[in-house]
Coordinates of C-alpha atoms and ligand atoms in Angstrom, one line a residue:
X373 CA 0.0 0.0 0.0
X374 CA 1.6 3.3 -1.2
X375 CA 0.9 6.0 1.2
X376 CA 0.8 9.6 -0.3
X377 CA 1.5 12.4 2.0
X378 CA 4.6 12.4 1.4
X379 CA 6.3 15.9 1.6
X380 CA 7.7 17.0 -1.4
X381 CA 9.7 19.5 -0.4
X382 CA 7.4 21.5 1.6
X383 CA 4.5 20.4 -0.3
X384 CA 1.9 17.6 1.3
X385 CA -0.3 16.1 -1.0
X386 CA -3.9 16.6 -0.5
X387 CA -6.9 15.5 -1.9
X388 CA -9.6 18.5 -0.9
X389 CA -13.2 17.1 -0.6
X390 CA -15.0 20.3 -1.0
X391 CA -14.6 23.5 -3.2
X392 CA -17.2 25.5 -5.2
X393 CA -17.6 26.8 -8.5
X394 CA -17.8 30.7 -8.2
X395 CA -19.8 32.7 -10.9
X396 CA -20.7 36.5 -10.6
X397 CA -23.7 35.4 -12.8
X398 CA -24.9 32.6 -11.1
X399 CA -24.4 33.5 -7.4
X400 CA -26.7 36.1 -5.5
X401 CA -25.3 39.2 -4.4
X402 CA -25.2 38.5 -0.6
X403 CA -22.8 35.7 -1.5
X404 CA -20.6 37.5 -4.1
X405 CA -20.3 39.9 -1.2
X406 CA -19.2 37.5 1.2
X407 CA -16.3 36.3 -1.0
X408 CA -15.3 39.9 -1.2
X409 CA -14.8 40.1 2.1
X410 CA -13.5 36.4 2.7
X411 CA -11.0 36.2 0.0
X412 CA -10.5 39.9 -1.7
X413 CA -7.5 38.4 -3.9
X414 CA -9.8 36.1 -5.5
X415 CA -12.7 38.0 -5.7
X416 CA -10.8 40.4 -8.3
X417 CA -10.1 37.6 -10.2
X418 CA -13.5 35.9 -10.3
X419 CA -15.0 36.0 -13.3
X420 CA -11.1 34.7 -15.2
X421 CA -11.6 31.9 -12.7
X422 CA -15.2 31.7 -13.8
X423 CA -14.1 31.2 -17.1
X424 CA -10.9 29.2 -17.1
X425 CA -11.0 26.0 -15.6
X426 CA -6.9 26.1 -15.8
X427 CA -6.6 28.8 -14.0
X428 CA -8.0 26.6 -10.8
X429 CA -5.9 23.4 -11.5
X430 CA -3.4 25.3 -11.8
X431 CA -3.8 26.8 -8.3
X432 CA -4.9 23.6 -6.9
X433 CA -1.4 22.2 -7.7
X434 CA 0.4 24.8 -6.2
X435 CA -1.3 24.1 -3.4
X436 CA -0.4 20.6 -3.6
X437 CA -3.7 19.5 -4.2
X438 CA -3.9 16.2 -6.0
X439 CA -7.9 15.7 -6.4
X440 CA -10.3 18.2 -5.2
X441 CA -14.3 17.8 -5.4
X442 CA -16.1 20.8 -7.2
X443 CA -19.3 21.0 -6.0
X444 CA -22.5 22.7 -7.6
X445 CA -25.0 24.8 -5.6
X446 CA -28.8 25.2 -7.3
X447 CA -30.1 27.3 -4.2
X448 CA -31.8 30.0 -5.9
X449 CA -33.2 31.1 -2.7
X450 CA -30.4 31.6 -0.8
X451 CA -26.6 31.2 -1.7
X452 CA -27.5 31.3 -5.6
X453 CA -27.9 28.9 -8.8
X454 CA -24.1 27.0 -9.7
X455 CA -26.3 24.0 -11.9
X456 CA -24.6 21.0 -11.6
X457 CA -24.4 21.2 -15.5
X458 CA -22.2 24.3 -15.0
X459 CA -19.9 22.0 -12.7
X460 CA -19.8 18.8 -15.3
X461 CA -19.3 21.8 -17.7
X462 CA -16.0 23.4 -15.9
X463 CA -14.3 20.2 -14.9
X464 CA -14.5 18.8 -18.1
X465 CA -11.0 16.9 -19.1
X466 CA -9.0 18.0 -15.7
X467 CA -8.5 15.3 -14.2
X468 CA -7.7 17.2 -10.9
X469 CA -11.6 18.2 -10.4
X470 CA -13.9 15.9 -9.7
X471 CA -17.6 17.0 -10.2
X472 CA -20.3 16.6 -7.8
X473 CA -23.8 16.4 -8.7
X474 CA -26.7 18.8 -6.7
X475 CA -29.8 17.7 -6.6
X476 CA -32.8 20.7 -5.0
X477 CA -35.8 18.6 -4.1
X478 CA -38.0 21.4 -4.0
X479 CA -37.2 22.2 -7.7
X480 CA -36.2 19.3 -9.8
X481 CA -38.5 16.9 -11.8
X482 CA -37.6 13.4 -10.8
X483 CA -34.9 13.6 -9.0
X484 CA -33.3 10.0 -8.7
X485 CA -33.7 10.3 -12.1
X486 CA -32.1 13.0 -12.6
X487 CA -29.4 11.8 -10.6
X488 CA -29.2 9.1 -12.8
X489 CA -28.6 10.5 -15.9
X490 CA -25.6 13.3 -14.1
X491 CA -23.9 10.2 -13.3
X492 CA -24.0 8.0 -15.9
X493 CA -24.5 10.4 -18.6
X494 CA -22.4 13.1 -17.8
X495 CA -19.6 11.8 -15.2
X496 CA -20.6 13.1 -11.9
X497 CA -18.7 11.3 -9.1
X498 CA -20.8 11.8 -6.2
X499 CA -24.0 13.9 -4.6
X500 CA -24.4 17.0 -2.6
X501 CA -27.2 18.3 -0.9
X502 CA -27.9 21.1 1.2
X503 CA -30.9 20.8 3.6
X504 CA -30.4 24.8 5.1
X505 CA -30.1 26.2 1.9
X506 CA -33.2 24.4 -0.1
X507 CA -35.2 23.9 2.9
X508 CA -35.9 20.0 3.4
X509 CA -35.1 17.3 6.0
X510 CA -32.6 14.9 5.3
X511 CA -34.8 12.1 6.3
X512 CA -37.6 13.2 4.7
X513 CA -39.2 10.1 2.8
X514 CA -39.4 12.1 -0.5
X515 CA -35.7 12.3 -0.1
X516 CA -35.1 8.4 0.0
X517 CA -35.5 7.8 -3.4
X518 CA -32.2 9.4 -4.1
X519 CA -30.5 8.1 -1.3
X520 CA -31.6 4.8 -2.7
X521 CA -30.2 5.8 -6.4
X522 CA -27.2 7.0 -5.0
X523 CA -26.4 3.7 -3.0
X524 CA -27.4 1.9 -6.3
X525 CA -24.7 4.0 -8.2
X526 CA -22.4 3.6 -5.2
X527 CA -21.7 7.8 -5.1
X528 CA -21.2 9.2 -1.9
X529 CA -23.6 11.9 -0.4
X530 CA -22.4 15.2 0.9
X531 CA -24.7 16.9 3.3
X532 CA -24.2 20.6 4.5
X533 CA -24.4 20.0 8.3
X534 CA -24.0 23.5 10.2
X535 CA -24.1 27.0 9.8
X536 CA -23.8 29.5 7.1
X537 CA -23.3 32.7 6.1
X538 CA -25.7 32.8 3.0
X539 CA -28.8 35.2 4.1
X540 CA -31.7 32.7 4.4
X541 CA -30.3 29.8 5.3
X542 CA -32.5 27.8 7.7
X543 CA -30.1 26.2 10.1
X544 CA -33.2 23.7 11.6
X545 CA -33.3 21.6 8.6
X546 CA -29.4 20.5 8.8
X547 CA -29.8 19.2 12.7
X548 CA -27.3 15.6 12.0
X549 CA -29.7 13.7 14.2
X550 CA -31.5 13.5 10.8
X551 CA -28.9 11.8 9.2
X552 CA -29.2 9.0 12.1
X553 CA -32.4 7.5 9.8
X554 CA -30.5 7.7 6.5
X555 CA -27.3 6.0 7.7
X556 CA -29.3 3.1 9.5
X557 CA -31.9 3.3 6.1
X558 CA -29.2 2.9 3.6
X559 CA -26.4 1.1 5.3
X560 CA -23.9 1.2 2.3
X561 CA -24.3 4.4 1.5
X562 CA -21.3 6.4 2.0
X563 CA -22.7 9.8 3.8
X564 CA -20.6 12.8 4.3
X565 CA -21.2 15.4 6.9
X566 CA -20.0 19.2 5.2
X567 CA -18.4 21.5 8.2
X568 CA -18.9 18.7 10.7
X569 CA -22.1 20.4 12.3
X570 CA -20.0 23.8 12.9
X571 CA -21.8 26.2 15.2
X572 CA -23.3 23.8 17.9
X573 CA -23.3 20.2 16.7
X574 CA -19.8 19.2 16.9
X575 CA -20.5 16.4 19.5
X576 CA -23.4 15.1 17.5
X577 CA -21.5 14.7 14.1
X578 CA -18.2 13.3 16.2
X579 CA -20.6 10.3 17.9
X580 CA -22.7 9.8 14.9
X581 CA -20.0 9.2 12.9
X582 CA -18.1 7.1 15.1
X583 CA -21.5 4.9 15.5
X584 CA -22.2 4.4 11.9
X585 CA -19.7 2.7 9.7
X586 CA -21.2 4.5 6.9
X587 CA -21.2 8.7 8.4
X588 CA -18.1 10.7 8.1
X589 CA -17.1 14.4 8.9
X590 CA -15.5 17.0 6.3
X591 CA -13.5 19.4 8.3
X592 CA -14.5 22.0 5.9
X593 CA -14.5 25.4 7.2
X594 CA -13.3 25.1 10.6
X595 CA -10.1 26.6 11.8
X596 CA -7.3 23.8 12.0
X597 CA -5.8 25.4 15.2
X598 CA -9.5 25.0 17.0
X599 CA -10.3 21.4 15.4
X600 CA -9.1 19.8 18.6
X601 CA -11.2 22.1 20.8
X602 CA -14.0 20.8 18.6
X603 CA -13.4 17.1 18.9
X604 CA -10.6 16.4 21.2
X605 CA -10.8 13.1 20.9
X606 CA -10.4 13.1 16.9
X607 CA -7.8 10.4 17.0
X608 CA -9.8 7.8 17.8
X609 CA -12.4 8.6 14.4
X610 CA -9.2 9.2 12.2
X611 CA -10.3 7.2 9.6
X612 CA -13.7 8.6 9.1
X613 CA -12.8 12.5 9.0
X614 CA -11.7 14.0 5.3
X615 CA -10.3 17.6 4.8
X616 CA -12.2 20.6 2.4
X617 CA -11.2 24.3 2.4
X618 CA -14.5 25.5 1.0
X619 CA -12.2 27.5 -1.6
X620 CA -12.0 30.4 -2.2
X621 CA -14.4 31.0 0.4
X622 CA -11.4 30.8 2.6
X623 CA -9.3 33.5 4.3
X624 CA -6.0 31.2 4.4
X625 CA -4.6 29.3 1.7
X626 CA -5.5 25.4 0.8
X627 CA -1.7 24.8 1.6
X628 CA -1.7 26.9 5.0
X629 CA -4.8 25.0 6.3
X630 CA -3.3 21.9 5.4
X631 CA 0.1 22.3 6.8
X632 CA -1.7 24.0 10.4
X633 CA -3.1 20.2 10.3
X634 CA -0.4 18.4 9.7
X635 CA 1.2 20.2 12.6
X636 CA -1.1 19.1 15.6
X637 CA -0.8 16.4 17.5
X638 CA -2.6 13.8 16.2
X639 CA -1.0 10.6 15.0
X640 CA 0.8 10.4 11.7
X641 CA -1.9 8.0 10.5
X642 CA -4.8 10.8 11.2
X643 CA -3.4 12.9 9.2
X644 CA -2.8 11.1 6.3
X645 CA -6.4 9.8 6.2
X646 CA -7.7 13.8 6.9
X647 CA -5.8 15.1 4.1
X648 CA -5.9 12.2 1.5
X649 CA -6.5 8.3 2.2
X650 CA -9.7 8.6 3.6
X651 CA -10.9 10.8 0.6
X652 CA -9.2 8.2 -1.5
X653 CA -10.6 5.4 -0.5
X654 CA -14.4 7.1 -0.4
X655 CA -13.9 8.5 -4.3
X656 CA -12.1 5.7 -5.8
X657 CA -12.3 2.7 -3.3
X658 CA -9.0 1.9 -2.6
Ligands
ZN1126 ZN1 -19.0 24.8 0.8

């Protein structure tokens, strides 16, 4: 078994679980605003990065990113409309970017469908869904239908599971106790927890994921330095915890969050499974 976080001079490989397609066009303004103000660099290059899918591998490398999921966002009603068509569209031939498919219950015509045909028709990799921002219950029976496609398709499922900044946003709807039914309901599904229930649910996400086989948390937009305030006992769920930097709504680099993990005391094992095996083994079953 080859092992990959190997430093390569100072660079540590990484595979990040979870950034976002940015559009000026797409997005509402409340959210454009908030990647002003998040990451001001990037926010005057926007609509290049829009544009030119190169222009993000290329920074993804530097970062020493290996893989990193690109995730679509149809929210009209809160954080904006990135289709997951604009997604499949943008990662297109880069290997590096692996799409994600969205599904909005409360809008789309079929959705298992749907799902369906995003993965088998047009190369989506996995699901995301985002109970705050499209107002639904994750163990809603209308919702098991996908669940039941995406277990068939063996994707894995990407919940947002905390808080947000997107105006809106209904923070009720992403409680992780909901995700209890749909990891005991669908047993092989591989279910991801987005931002590991940041804001007040970090003991929930930590004991739910450590009692289902089948529930793991993405790290995703919570300060390295405080993860072990959050969940100081994250050795013992090392295997089950995957890194995202949400970018580029992120104030620090890809590279800086990474390396602020790599430096706390966790064992060497933990950190390789945060910042690339256990992705690994979730996306391409190794
Ligand atoms: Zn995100």
């Amino acid at each position: 078994m080859l092992y990959y976080v190997i430093p390569r001079g100072n660079l540590i490989e990484i595979i990040d679980f979870h950034i976002h397609l940015v559009r000026r066009d797409l997005l509402n303004p409340t959210t454009i605003e908030l990647i002003r103000n998040v990451n001001p660099d990037f926010y005057h290059k926007m609509d290049d990065f829009g544009t030119d899918p190169l222009l993000t591998v290329n920074y993804l490398r530097s970062q020493g990113v290996e893989y990193a999921v690109m995730l679509p966002d149809d929210s009209p009603a809160t954080a904006g409309s990135i289709p997951t068509e604009a997604v499949i569209e943008y990662c297109r031939g880069q290997e590096i970017l692996i799409p994600f498919a969205n599904i909005n219950p409360n809008i789309h015509y079929e959705p298992a469908q749907k799902l369906e045909s995003y993965v088998k028709e047009h190369g989506a990799k996995g699901l995301k869904l985002y109970p705050s921002y499209q107002f639904f219950y994750p163990n809603e029976a209308r919702l098991y239908p996908i669940y039941a496609k995406a277990q068939e398709l063996d994707i894995p499922v990407i919940f947002h599971i905390g808080s947000s900044a997107f105006r809106g946003t209904r923070m009720k709807y992403c409680d992780p106790i909901c995700l209890d039914d749909v990891a005991v309901d669908f047993p092989n599904l591989k279910i991801i927890m987005a931002h590991s229930g940041r804001g007040f649910w970090y003991d929930k996400c930590f004991f739910l994921s450590r009692f289902h086989k089948n529930l793991y948390m993405d790290i995703t937009g919570l300060p390295p330095r405080r993860l072990l305030s959050y969940f100081p006992e994250l050795d013992r769920n090392g295997e089950k915890v995957v890194f995202g930097s949400d970018w580029p709504a992120v104030p620090a680099t890809i590279r800086e969050n990474a390396e602020q993990i790599q430096s706390l005391p966790l064992s060497t094992s933990t950190i390789e499974g945060i910042l690339y095996r256990n992705a690994e083994r979730i996306l391409f079953g190794s």
